[in-house]
mmCIF file of C-alpha atoms and ligand atoms in Angstrom:
data_model
loop_
_atom_site.group_PDB
_atom_site.id
_atom_site.type_symbol
_atom_site.label_atom_id
_atom_site.label_comp_id
_atom_site.label_asym_id
_atom_site.label_seq_id
_atom_site.Cartn_x
_atom_site.Cartn_y
_atom_site.Cartn_z
ATOM 1 C CA MET A 119 66.001 149.765 145.744
ATOM 2 C CA GLU A 120 64.854 151.458 142.522
ATOM 3 C CA LYS A 121 61.126 151.632 141.897
ATOM 4 C CA GLN A 122 61.510 149.717 138.627
ATOM 5 C CA GLN A 123 63.202 146.840 140.409
ATOM 6 C CA TYR A 124 60.239 146.476 142.768
ATOM 7 C CA ILE A 125 57.897 146.514 139.819
ATOM 8 C CA ASP A 126 59.914 143.869 137.967
ATOM 9 C CA ARG A 127 59.964 141.624 141.040
ATOM 10 C CA ALA A 128 56.233 142.077 141.542
ATOM 11 C CA GLU A 129 55.430 141.225 137.927
ATOM 12 C CA HIS A 130 57.625 138.149 138.241
ATOM 13 C CA ALA A 131 56.157 136.863 141.502
ATOM 14 C CA LEU A 132 52.578 138.055 141.904
ATOM 15 C CA TYR A 133 49.650 136.499 140.066
ATOM 16 C CA LYS A 134 48.831 138.857 137.234
ATOM 17 C CA VAL A 135 45.219 139.880 137.730
ATOM 18 C CA TYR A 136 45.826 143.623 138.095
ATOM 19 C CA ASN A 137 47.158 146.285 135.774
ATOM 20 C CA ARG A 138 48.807 148.391 138.437
ATOM 21 C CA PHE A 139 49.996 151.974 138.366
ATOM 22 C CA PRO A 140 53.823 152.211 138.354
ATOM 23 C CA MET A 141 53.912 153.261 141.968
ATOM 24 C CA VAL A 142 55.315 151.616 145.095
ATOM 25 C CA PHE A 143 53.981 153.157 148.281
ATOM 26 C CA ASP A 144 55.978 152.813 151.441
ATOM 27 C CA HIS A 145 54.219 154.583 154.285
ATOM 28 C CA GLY A 146 51.465 157.013 155.155
ATOM 29 C CA GLU A 147 50.844 159.890 157.539
ATOM 30 C CA GLY A 148 47.493 161.581 158.085
ATOM 31 C CA VAL A 149 45.993 161.834 154.585
ATOM 32 C CA LYS A 150 49.368 161.659 152.810
ATOM 33 C CA LEU A 151 51.163 158.710 151.254
ATOM 34 C CA TYR A 152 54.898 158.391 150.597
ATOM 35 C CA ASP A 153 56.498 156.265 147.898
ATOM 36 C CA THR A 154 59.781 154.367 148.130
ATOM 37 C CA ASP A 155 61.613 157.452 146.815
ATOM 38 C CA GLY A 156 60.203 159.533 149.683
ATOM 39 C CA GLN A 157 57.835 161.542 147.443
ATOM 40 C CA GLU A 158 54.615 162.778 149.080
ATOM 41 C CA TYR A 159 51.103 162.229 147.666
ATOM 42 C CA LEU A 160 47.671 163.531 148.701
ATOM 43 C CA ASP A 161 45.410 160.498 149.062
ATOM 44 C CA PHE A 162 41.817 160.707 147.816
ATOM 45 C CA GLY A 163 41.438 156.945 147.393
ATOM 46 C CA ALA A 164 42.068 155.716 150.967
ATOM 47 C CA GLY A 165 43.087 152.272 149.722
ATOM 48 C CA ILE A 166 39.616 151.987 148.120
ATOM 49 C CA ALA A 167 37.583 153.533 150.928
ATOM 50 C CA VAL A 168 39.408 151.585 153.637
ATOM 51 C CA MET A 169 41.556 154.086 155.551
ATOM 52 C CA GLY A 170 38.653 156.111 156.898
ATOM 53 C CA LEU A 171 40.628 157.412 159.859
ATOM 54 C CA GLY A 172 43.729 158.050 157.777
ATOM 55 C CA TYR A 173 47.256 156.764 158.336
ATOM 56 C CA SER A 174 47.987 158.339 161.731
ATOM 57 C CA CYS A 175 45.216 157.067 163.955
ATOM 58 C CA ASP A 176 47.129 156.279 167.152
ATOM 59 C CA GLU A 177 44.082 154.783 168.869
ATOM 60 C CA VAL A 178 43.812 152.052 166.219
ATOM 61 C CA LYS A 179 47.555 151.530 165.903
ATOM 62 C CA ASN A 180 48.036 151.142 169.645
ATOM 63 C CA ALA A 181 45.043 148.851 170.046
ATOM 64 C CA VAL A 182 46.425 146.529 167.367
ATOM 65 C CA LYS A 183 49.956 146.592 168.784
ATOM 66 C CA GLU A 184 48.724 145.799 172.288
ATOM 67 C CA GLN A 185 46.447 143.033 171.086
ATOM 68 C CA MET A 186 49.247 141.515 168.988
ATOM 69 C CA ASP A 187 51.367 141.206 172.132
ATOM 70 C CA LYS A 188 48.494 139.878 174.198
ATOM 71 C CA LEU A 189 46.607 137.441 171.941
ATOM 72 C CA PRO A 190 46.290 137.959 168.175
ATOM 73 C CA HIS A 191 44.133 134.937 167.512
ATOM 74 C CA ILE A 192 41.983 132.389 169.249
ATOM 75 C CA SER A 193 39.516 130.285 167.308
ATOM 76 C CA ASN A 194 35.772 130.790 167.281
ATOM 77 C CA LEU A 195 35.492 127.686 169.447
ATOM 78 C CA PHE A 196 36.059 130.134 172.320
ATOM 79 C CA TYR A 197 34.830 133.600 173.266
ATOM 80 C CA ASN A 198 37.078 136.661 173.062
ATOM 81 C CA GLU A 199 36.508 140.075 174.607
ATOM 82 C CA PRO A 200 37.477 142.271 171.614
ATOM 83 C CA ALA A 201 34.892 140.533 169.399
ATOM 84 C CA ILE A 202 32.185 140.879 172.039
ATOM 85 C CA SER A 203 32.859 144.608 172.490
ATOM 86 C CA ALA A 204 33.218 145.315 168.768
ATOM 87 C CA GLY A 205 30.011 143.378 168.130
ATOM 88 C CA GLU A 206 28.080 145.333 170.756
ATOM 89 C CA LYS A 207 29.351 148.649 169.398
ATOM 90 C CA LEU A 208 28.476 147.712 165.824
ATOM 91 C CA LEU A 209 24.960 146.684 166.834
ATOM 92 C CA ALA A 210 24.524 149.966 168.695
ATOM 93 C CA VAL A 211 25.337 152.065 165.611
ATOM 94 C CA SER A 212 23.512 149.843 163.105
ATOM 95 C CA GLN A 213 20.297 149.047 165.042
ATOM 96 C CA MET A 214 20.766 145.394 164.043
ATOM 97 C CA ASP A 215 20.285 142.385 166.339
ATOM 98 C CA LYS A 216 23.192 140.075 165.501
ATOM 99 C CA VAL A 217 26.625 140.359 163.888
ATOM 100 C CA PHE A 218 29.070 137.869 162.352
ATOM 101 C CA PHE A 219 32.643 139.050 161.678
ATOM 102 C CA THR A 220 34.356 138.096 158.409
ATOM 103 C CA ASN A 221 37.789 138.682 156.891
ATOM 104 C CA SER A 222 36.605 140.650 153.880
ATOM 105 C CA GLY A 223 33.697 142.259 152.121
ATOM 106 C CA THR A 224 33.076 139.390 149.764
ATOM 107 C CA GLU A 225 32.812 136.988 152.693
ATOM 108 C CA ALA A 226 30.272 139.277 154.339
ATOM 109 C CA ILE A 227 28.211 138.966 151.132
ATOM 110 C CA GLU A 228 28.607 135.172 151.193
ATOM 111 C CA GLY A 229 27.168 135.215 154.705
ATOM 112 C CA ALA A 230 24.253 137.426 153.649
ATOM 113 C CA LEU A 231 23.497 135.079 150.741
ATOM 114 C CA LYS A 232 23.573 132.106 153.082
ATOM 115 C CA ILE A 233 21.049 133.850 155.343
ATOM 116 C CA ALA A 234 18.806 134.378 152.297
ATOM 117 C CA LYS A 235 19.122 130.734 151.287
ATOM 118 C CA ARG A 236 18.591 129.486 154.817
ATOM 119 C CA TYR A 237 15.582 131.749 155.154
ATOM 120 C CA ALA A 238 14.036 130.291 151.993
ATOM 121 C CA TYR A 239 14.834 126.772 153.186
ATOM 122 C CA ASN A 240 13.296 127.404 156.614
ATOM 123 C CA LYS A 241 10.121 128.620 154.928
ATOM 124 C CA GLY A 242 10.005 125.425 152.877
ATOM 125 C CA MET A 243 10.312 127.259 149.562
ATOM 126 C CA ALA A 244 10.935 125.062 146.508
ATOM 127 C CA PRO A 245 14.636 125.098 145.527
ATOM 128 C CA ASP A 246 13.926 127.259 142.481
ATOM 129 C CA TYR A 247 13.522 130.311 144.728
ATOM 130 C CA GLU A 248 15.066 133.522 143.386
ATOM 131 C CA ILE A 249 17.209 136.403 144.582
ATOM 132 C CA ILE A 250 16.906 139.811 142.929
ATOM 133 C CA ALA A 251 20.127 141.784 142.454
ATOM 134 C CA MET A 252 20.929 144.961 140.499
ATOM 135 C CA LYS A 253 22.635 145.650 137.203
ATOM 136 C CA HIS A 254 25.948 147.533 137.520
ATOM 137 C CA SER A 255 26.292 146.356 141.107
ATOM 138 C CA PHE A 256 29.453 145.131 142.757
ATOM 139 C CA HIS A 257 29.455 142.716 145.677
ATOM 140 C CA GLY A 258 32.867 141.016 145.494
ATOM 141 C CA ARG A 259 34.909 138.379 143.716
ATOM 142 C CA SER A 260 34.111 135.110 145.472
ATOM 143 C CA LEU A 261 31.656 132.929 143.582
ATOM 144 C CA GLY A 262 28.528 133.735 145.568
ATOM 145 C CA ALA A 263 29.214 137.470 145.556
ATOM 146 C CA LEU A 264 30.078 137.291 141.858
ATOM 147 C CA SER A 265 26.717 135.631 141.219
ATOM 148 C CA VAL A 266 24.891 138.781 142.401
ATOM 149 C CA THR A 267 27.337 141.220 140.779
ATOM 150 C CA GLY A 268 25.566 142.675 137.755
ATOM 151 C CA ASN A 269 28.555 142.812 135.448
ATOM 152 C CA ASP A 270 28.758 140.365 132.510
ATOM 153 C CA HIS A 271 32.441 141.022 132.030
ATOM 154 C CA TYR A 272 33.216 139.803 135.586
ATOM 155 C CA GLN A 273 30.760 136.902 135.497
ATOM 156 C CA GLU A 274 31.220 135.344 132.087
ATOM 157 C CA PRO A 275 34.561 133.504 132.519
ATOM 158 C CA PHE A 276 33.325 131.902 135.746
ATOM 159 C CA ALA A 277 29.875 130.687 134.776
ATOM 160 C CA PRO A 278 27.920 128.729 135.824
ATOM 161 C CA LEU A 279 27.350 130.679 139.023
ATOM 162 C CA ILE A 280 24.545 130.476 141.623
ATOM 163 C CA PRO A 281 21.325 129.960 139.643
ATOM 164 C CA ASN A 282 18.095 131.959 139.794
ATOM 165 C CA ILE A 283 19.587 135.398 140.320
ATOM 166 C CA ARG A 284 17.440 138.016 138.541
ATOM 167 C CA PHE A 285 18.897 141.407 137.690
ATOM 168 C CA ALA A 286 16.795 144.568 137.933
ATOM 169 C CA GLU A 287 17.659 148.166 137.059
ATOM 170 C CA PHE A 288 18.923 150.132 140.046
ATOM 171 C CA ASN A 289 16.607 153.053 140.897
ATOM 172 C CA ASN A 290 13.889 151.662 138.638
ATOM 173 C CA LEU A 291 11.194 150.343 140.948
ATOM 174 C CA ASP A 292 9.067 148.984 138.105
ATOM 175 C CA SER A 293 11.934 146.786 136.970
ATOM 176 C CA VAL A 294 12.135 145.274 140.472
ATOM 177 C CA LYS A 295 8.372 144.902 140.641
ATOM 178 C CA ALA A 296 8.404 143.063 137.314
ATOM 179 C CA LEU A 297 10.812 140.447 138.701
ATOM 180 C CA PHE A 298 9.134 140.004 142.081
ATOM 181 C CA SER A 299 7.041 136.919 142.701
ATOM 182 C CA ASP A 300 6.390 134.458 145.481
ATOM 183 C CA LYS A 301 9.619 132.757 144.397
ATOM 184 C CA THR A 302 11.608 135.803 145.539
ATOM 185 C CA CYS A 303 13.390 135.206 148.855
ATOM 186 C CA ALA A 304 15.643 138.280 148.956
ATOM 187 C CA VAL A 305 16.778 141.470 147.258
ATOM 188 C CA ILE A 306 20.432 142.452 147.495
ATOM 189 C CA MET A 307 21.788 145.846 146.533
ATOM 190 C CA GLU A 308 24.230 148.572 147.495
ATOM 191 C CA THR A 309 22.649 151.597 149.149
ATOM 192 C CA ILE A 310 25.001 153.697 147.038
ATOM 193 C CA GLN A 311 26.412 151.837 144.041
ATOM 194 C CA GLY A 312 30.192 152.244 144.293
ATOM 195 C CA GLU A 313 32.142 150.456 141.562
ATOM 196 C CA GLY A 314 29.175 150.934 139.234
ATOM 197 C CA GLY A 315 29.743 154.695 139.191
ATOM 198 C CA ILE A 316 28.591 156.262 142.518
ATOM 199 C CA TYR A 317 24.811 156.115 142.163
ATOM 200 C CA PRO A 318 22.927 156.730 145.440
ATOM 201 C CA ALA A 319 19.609 154.898 145.667
ATOM 202 C CA THR A 320 16.654 157.253 145.530
ATOM 203 C CA GLU A 321 14.406 157.313 148.562
ATOM 204 C CA GLU A 322 11.437 156.249 146.448
ATOM 205 C CA PHE A 323 13.395 153.227 145.205
ATOM 206 C CA ILE A 324 14.577 151.954 148.594
ATOM 207 C CA LYS A 325 11.183 152.498 150.184
ATOM 208 C CA GLY A 326 9.479 150.782 147.256
ATOM 209 C CA VAL A 327 11.805 147.774 147.409
ATOM 210 C CA ARG A 328 11.287 147.561 151.172
ATOM 211 C CA ALA A 329 7.529 147.481 150.630
ATOM 212 C CA LEU A 330 7.819 144.761 147.962
ATOM 213 C CA CYS A 331 9.992 142.676 150.297
ATOM 214 C CA ASP A 332 7.420 143.043 153.081
ATOM 215 C CA GLU A 333 4.578 142.145 150.751
ATOM 216 C CA HIS A 334 6.337 138.932 149.596
ATOM 217 C CA ASP A 335 8.082 138.040 152.880
ATOM 218 C CA ALA A 336 11.499 138.496 151.241
ATOM 219 C CA LEU A 337 14.648 139.848 152.895
ATOM 220 C CA LEU A 338 16.060 143.269 152.036
ATOM 221 C CA MET A 339 19.855 142.963 152.122
ATOM 222 C CA LEU A 340 21.862 146.185 151.805
ATOM 223 C CA ASP A 341 25.550 146.111 150.929
ATOM 224 C CA GLU A 342 27.221 148.919 152.893
ATOM 225 C CA ILE A 343 30.753 147.648 152.399
ATOM 226 C CA GLN A 344 31.859 150.805 150.586
ATOM 227 C CA CYS A 345 29.236 153.435 151.447
ATOM 228 C CA GLY A 346 28.918 152.485 155.139
ATOM 229 C CA MET A 347 31.055 153.342 158.173
ATOM 230 C CA GLY A 348 30.343 157.058 158.026
ATOM 231 C CA ARG A 349 31.263 157.627 154.409
ATOM 232 C CA SER A 350 27.837 158.806 153.251
ATOM 233 C CA GLY A 351 27.446 161.288 156.103
ATOM 234 C CA GLU A 352 25.407 158.746 158.097
ATOM 235 C CA MET A 353 26.975 155.858 159.988
ATOM 236 C CA PHE A 354 25.310 153.602 157.411
ATOM 237 C CA ALA A 355 23.901 155.077 154.231
ATOM 238 C CA TRP A 356 20.487 153.418 154.640
ATOM 239 C CA GLN A 357 19.921 155.437 157.834
ATOM 240 C CA ASP A 358 19.182 158.435 155.614
ATOM 241 C CA TYR A 359 16.151 156.753 154.003
ATOM 242 C CA GLY A 360 13.720 155.950 156.794
ATOM 243 C CA VAL A 361 13.777 152.207 156.058
ATOM 244 C CA LYS A 362 15.690 149.376 157.679
ATOM 245 C CA PRO A 363 17.196 146.336 155.951
ATOM 246 C CA ASP A 364 16.864 142.801 157.319
ATOM 247 C CA VAL A 365 20.506 142.091 156.535
ATOM 248 C CA MET A 366 23.432 144.434 155.928
ATOM 249 C CA THR A 367 27.100 144.048 155.200
ATOM 250 C CA THR A 368 30.062 146.215 156.120
ATOM 251 C CA ALA A 369 33.836 145.898 155.672
ATOM 252 C CA LYS A 370 36.332 148.297 154.037
ATOM 253 C CA ALA A 371 36.655 151.063 156.691
ATOM 254 C CA LEU A 372 35.623 148.896 159.638
ATOM 255 C CA GLY A 373 39.186 147.955 160.605
ATOM 256 C CA ASN A 374 41.037 150.995 159.207
ATOM 257 C CA GLY A 375 43.474 148.757 157.365
ATOM 258 C CA THR A 376 43.100 145.468 159.222
ATOM 259 C CA PRO A 377 41.078 142.925 157.223
ATOM 260 C CA VAL A 378 37.693 142.754 158.905
ATOM 261 C CA GLY A 379 34.128 142.824 157.620
ATOM 262 C CA ALA A 380 30.779 141.783 159.002
ATOM 263 C CA PHE A 381 27.289 140.794 158.110
ATOM 264 C CA LEU A 382 24.521 141.918 160.421
ATOM 265 C CA ALA A 383 20.901 140.893 160.628
ATOM 266 C CA CYS A 384 17.782 141.793 162.527
ATOM 267 C CA GLY A 385 14.411 140.264 163.280
ATOM 268 C CA LYS A 386 13.601 137.015 161.501
ATOM 269 C CA ALA A 387 16.880 137.169 159.511
ATOM 270 C CA ALA A 388 18.905 137.210 162.735
ATOM 271 C CA THR A 389 17.831 133.699 163.675
ATOM 272 C CA ALA A 390 17.678 132.026 160.240
ATOM 273 C CA MET A 391 21.038 130.263 160.600
ATOM 274 C CA VAL A 392 21.794 127.928 163.492
ATOM 275 C CA PRO A 393 24.995 126.466 165.022
ATOM 276 C CA GLY A 394 26.891 124.516 162.361
ATOM 277 C CA ASP A 395 25.561 126.579 159.449
ATOM 278 C CA HIS A 396 28.482 128.967 159.117
ATOM 279 C CA GLY A 397 31.993 129.536 160.390
ATOM 280 C CA THR A 398 35.421 131.024 159.811
ATOM 281 C CA THR A 399 38.885 130.458 161.234
ATOM 282 C CA TYR A 400 40.157 134.041 161.321
ATOM 283 C CA GLY A 401 36.888 135.973 161.255
ATOM 284 C CA GLY A 402 36.357 138.090 164.364
ATOM 285 C CA ASN A 403 39.714 137.250 165.848
ATOM 286 C CA PRO A 404 41.003 139.442 168.672
ATOM 287 C CA LEU A 405 43.536 141.288 166.489
ATOM 288 C CA VAL A 406 41.089 142.679 163.930
ATOM 289 C CA CYS A 407 38.346 143.170 166.493
ATOM 290 C CA ALA A 408 40.723 145.260 168.621
ATOM 291 C CA ALA A 409 41.068 147.464 165.528
ATOM 292 C CA ALA A 410 37.304 147.590 164.883
ATOM 293 C CA ASN A 411 36.741 148.459 168.551
ATOM 294 C CA ALA A 412 39.181 151.341 168.376
ATOM 295 C CA VAL A 413 37.681 152.512 165.068
ATOM 296 C CA LEU A 414 34.163 152.557 166.533
ATOM 297 C CA ASP A 415 35.410 154.403 169.646
ATOM 298 C CA VAL A 416 37.132 157.057 167.522
ATOM 299 C CA PHE A 417 33.989 157.494 165.399
ATOM 300 C CA LYS A 418 32.070 158.328 168.562
ATOM 301 C CA GLU A 419 34.702 160.440 170.329
ATOM 302 C CA LYS A 420 35.583 162.528 167.294
ATOM 303 C CA ASN A 421 32.108 162.675 165.735
ATOM 304 C CA ILE A 422 33.502 161.422 162.437
ATOM 305 C CA VAL A 423 30.039 161.259 160.894
ATOM 306 C CA GLY A 424 29.412 164.950 161.638
ATOM 307 C CA HIS A 425 32.796 165.805 160.163
ATOM 308 C CA VAL A 426 31.997 163.848 156.980
ATOM 309 C CA LYS A 427 28.723 165.747 156.605
ATOM 310 C CA GLU A 428 30.552 169.054 156.782
ATOM 311 C CA VAL A 429 33.586 168.276 154.601
ATOM 312 C CA GLY A 430 31.419 166.218 152.238
ATOM 313 C CA ALA A 431 29.159 169.212 151.610
ATOM 314 C CA TYR A 432 32.242 171.300 150.898
ATOM 315 C CA LEU A 433 33.601 168.703 148.462
ATOM 316 C CA TYR A 434 30.177 168.646 146.815
ATOM 317 C CA GLU A 435 30.273 172.424 146.205
ATOM 318 C CA LYS A 436 33.794 172.268 144.790
ATOM 319 C CA LEU A 437 32.999 169.407 142.423
ATOM 320 C CA GLU A 438 29.852 171.209 141.221
ATOM 321 C CA GLU A 439 32.147 174.081 140.206
ATOM 322 C CA LEU A 440 34.183 171.686 138.067
ATOM 323 C CA VAL A 441 31.035 170.540 136.256
ATOM 324 C CA ALA A 442 30.309 174.189 135.445
ATOM 325 C CA GLU A 443 33.896 174.928 134.448
ATOM 326 C CA TYR A 444 34.832 171.992 132.186
ATOM 327 C CA ASP A 445 32.928 170.718 129.167
ATOM 328 C CA CYS A 446 34.562 167.316 129.591
ATOM 329 C CA VAL A 447 32.963 166.930 133.058
ATOM 330 C CA ILE A 448 29.363 165.968 132.417
ATOM 331 C CA ALA A 449 27.866 164.811 135.735
ATOM 332 C CA HIS A 450 28.425 164.783 139.471
ATOM 333 C CA ARG A 451 26.808 162.414 141.992
ATOM 334 C CA GLY A 452 27.141 161.165 145.533
ATOM 335 C CA LYS A 453 26.978 162.338 149.107
ATOM 336 C CA GLY A 454 29.281 162.726 152.088
ATOM 337 C CA LEU A 455 32.738 161.517 151.112
ATOM 338 C CA ILE A 456 31.620 159.125 148.401
ATOM 339 C CA GLN A 457 31.216 161.195 145.267
ATOM 340 C CA GLY A 458 31.821 160.705 141.567
ATOM 341 C CA LEU A 459 32.586 162.984 138.633
ATOM 342 C CA GLU A 460 31.609 161.652 135.241
ATOM 343 C CA PHE A 461 33.637 162.655 132.195
ATOM 344 C CA ASN A 462 32.670 162.451 128.532
ATOM 345 C CA SER A 463 35.551 160.017 127.892
ATOM 346 C CA ALA A 464 37.788 157.568 129.759
ATOM 347 C CA VAL A 465 39.346 159.074 132.894
ATOM 348 C CA GLY A 466 42.485 156.902 132.815
ATOM 349 C CA PRO A 467 44.728 159.691 131.485
ATOM 350 C CA VAL A 468 43.512 162.209 134.103
ATOM 351 C CA VAL A 469 43.940 159.720 136.946
ATOM 352 C CA THR A 470 47.429 158.763 135.762
ATOM 353 C CA ASN A 471 48.508 162.373 135.277
ATOM 354 C CA ALA A 472 47.114 163.289 138.706
ATOM 355 C CA LEU A 473 49.149 160.504 140.300
ATOM 356 C CA LEU A 474 52.446 160.861 138.474
ATOM 357 C CA GLU A 475 52.587 164.635 137.887
ATOM 358 C CA GLN A 476 50.354 166.129 140.561
ATOM 359 C CA HIS A 477 51.014 163.599 143.319
ATOM 360 C CA LEU A 478 47.286 163.164 143.878
ATOM 361 C CA VAL A 479 45.911 159.651 144.377
ATOM 362 C CA LEU A 480 42.506 159.276 142.706
ATOM 363 C CA ILE A 481 40.661 156.148 141.679
ATOM 364 C CA SER A 482 38.096 155.550 138.992
ATOM 365 C CA ALA A 483 34.756 153.732 139.072
ATOM 366 C CA GLY A 484 33.999 152.434 135.619
ATOM 367 C CA ALA A 485 35.771 153.889 132.605
ATOM 368 C CA ASN A 486 34.455 157.457 132.680
ATOM 369 C CA ILE A 487 34.056 158.249 136.358
ATOM 370 C CA ILE A 488 36.516 159.524 138.941
ATOM 371 C CA ARG A 489 35.532 158.326 142.385
ATOM 372 C CA PHE A 490 36.303 160.438 145.445
ATOM 373 C CA VAL A 491 36.578 158.265 148.554
ATOM 374 C CA PRO A 492 39.234 160.030 150.662
ATOM 375 C CA PRO A 493 40.031 159.327 154.298
ATOM 376 C CA LEU A 494 37.061 160.614 156.309
ATOM 377 C CA VAL A 495 39.405 162.831 158.329
ATOM 378 C CA ILE A 496 40.346 165.135 155.444
ATOM 379 C CA GLU A 497 39.887 168.861 156.033
ATOM 380 C CA LYS A 498 38.528 171.542 153.701
ATOM 381 C CA ALA A 499 42.114 172.617 152.957
ATOM 382 C CA ASP A 500 42.775 169.110 151.602
ATOM 383 C CA VAL A 501 39.740 169.447 149.348
ATOM 384 C CA ASP A 502 41.081 172.789 148.074
ATOM 385 C CA GLU A 503 44.500 171.259 147.423
ATOM 386 C CA MET A 504 42.911 168.282 145.648
ATOM 387 C CA VAL A 505 40.926 170.587 143.365
ATOM 388 C CA VAL A 506 44.043 172.564 142.389
ATOM 389 C CA ARG A 507 45.841 169.358 141.480
ATOM 390 C CA LEU A 508 42.860 167.794 139.718
ATOM 391 C CA LYS A 509 42.401 170.902 137.577
ATOM 392 C CA ALA A 510 46.073 170.777 136.600
ATOM 393 C CA ALA A 511 45.673 167.124 135.631
ATOM 394 C CA ILE A 512 42.552 167.868 133.565
ATOM 395 C CA GLU A 513 44.323 170.770 131.824
ATOM 396 C CA ALA A 514 47.379 168.623 131.126
ATOM 397 C CA VAL A 515 45.510 165.902 129.265
ATOM 398 C CA LYS A 516 42.711 167.806 127.549
HETATM 399 C C1 LIG B 254 34.725 146.305 147.945
HETATM 400 C C2 LIG B 254 33.325 145.877 147.909
HETATM 401 C C3 LIG B 254 32.974 144.531 148.117
HETATM 402 C C4 LIG B 254 33.998 143.425 148.249
HETATM 403 O O1 LIG B 254 34.838 143.595 149.356
HETATM 404 P P1 LIG B 254 36.227 142.812 149.410
HETATM 405 O O2 LIG B 254 36.775 143.130 150.766
HETATM 406 O O3 LIG B 254 37.073 143.332 148.286
HETATM 407 O O4 LIG B 254 35.946 141.371 149.252
HETATM 408 C C5 LIG B 254 31.625 144.213 148.158
HETATM 409 N N1 LIG B 254 30.687 145.150 148.006
HETATM 410 C C6 LIG B 254 30.987 146.442 147.809
HETATM 411 C C7 LIG B 254 29.888 147.450 147.679
HETATM 412 C C8 LIG B 254 32.320 146.847 147.739
HETATM 413 O O5 LIG B 254 32.615 148.124 147.508
#
């Protein structure tokens, strides 16, 4: 079938909440994608930071196939071995005490928010307790997650949302301090802001927020849905800062393409909710947990985190060169394989040219920033190839 026919059918059938690129992908191999015409593309988007192990990870594929034949689903009224093993492995790499598996990132945030609320309730706080979140954050599209997403454009059509959310400036400790009071029950933020433009938290900021939370007996909740699972060059980005959150969320790369996320908690946050407080039909089912298990095994066996450190440093060097070379490239941020290049104008034309002419899949973060979140298994040669194609795209539109 012609590409345009697919697009016409999609626009006819699918709820129109996306402006999509005119591209229909069919299959993937390694770090390459192929469209329905058989054309090959170099993928530096990884399905929005999801396909960490790329498209040819046999360990994950086989685990899912075997589990599908054996038992894809059993409700959470019963125990299942894949969830137990995946849970144990996730606790081992996160230093957390308890894990709850979800179907998505936004649901992991809902769980974290429920822990915060339950924690406040358990302490007997008056119902006007507050949660501090950050401007330019992104935590998901469900109503709770949207409530802590510091983006007026996303929030406005869906107000009223959860009340008593206060927004501070990310990386501005004084702005957090100014909002803190004995009404504060939790702070939620990304360790590295993703959608907001790839802004890593500074060490001073995270440590300062941790101290404020301790001082006021509030929970520090770190959203690692995008920056976690090895992407920052640590298993979880917070592990680079010498502080530990009470609650953290993960998702995106956890299942390498199967829909699975999790919220994790330690200490007092790990026991705030009790049986009956939370649940899910699909969450943590054997199918997705078989995938998460295989993903966590591959991370260990292949030292994916070490690889990200090495290739990430190489990508960093190459992107620094672009800042020096092009006047239109004005800033570069990030670490590991989550990096951003900021332009002096909207990056839409560069991203579109890269895709359609250079067969390079890039995604943006905000209007002026190209976000680099490739599969974690890319090699330096892929970085070199990406840079050649990106330069051609920049030249073509400037
Ligand atoms: C993607 C993302 C989410 C939402 O995850 P979904 O699976 O799309 O619901 C939440 N937080 C961050 C930091 C994200 O990048």
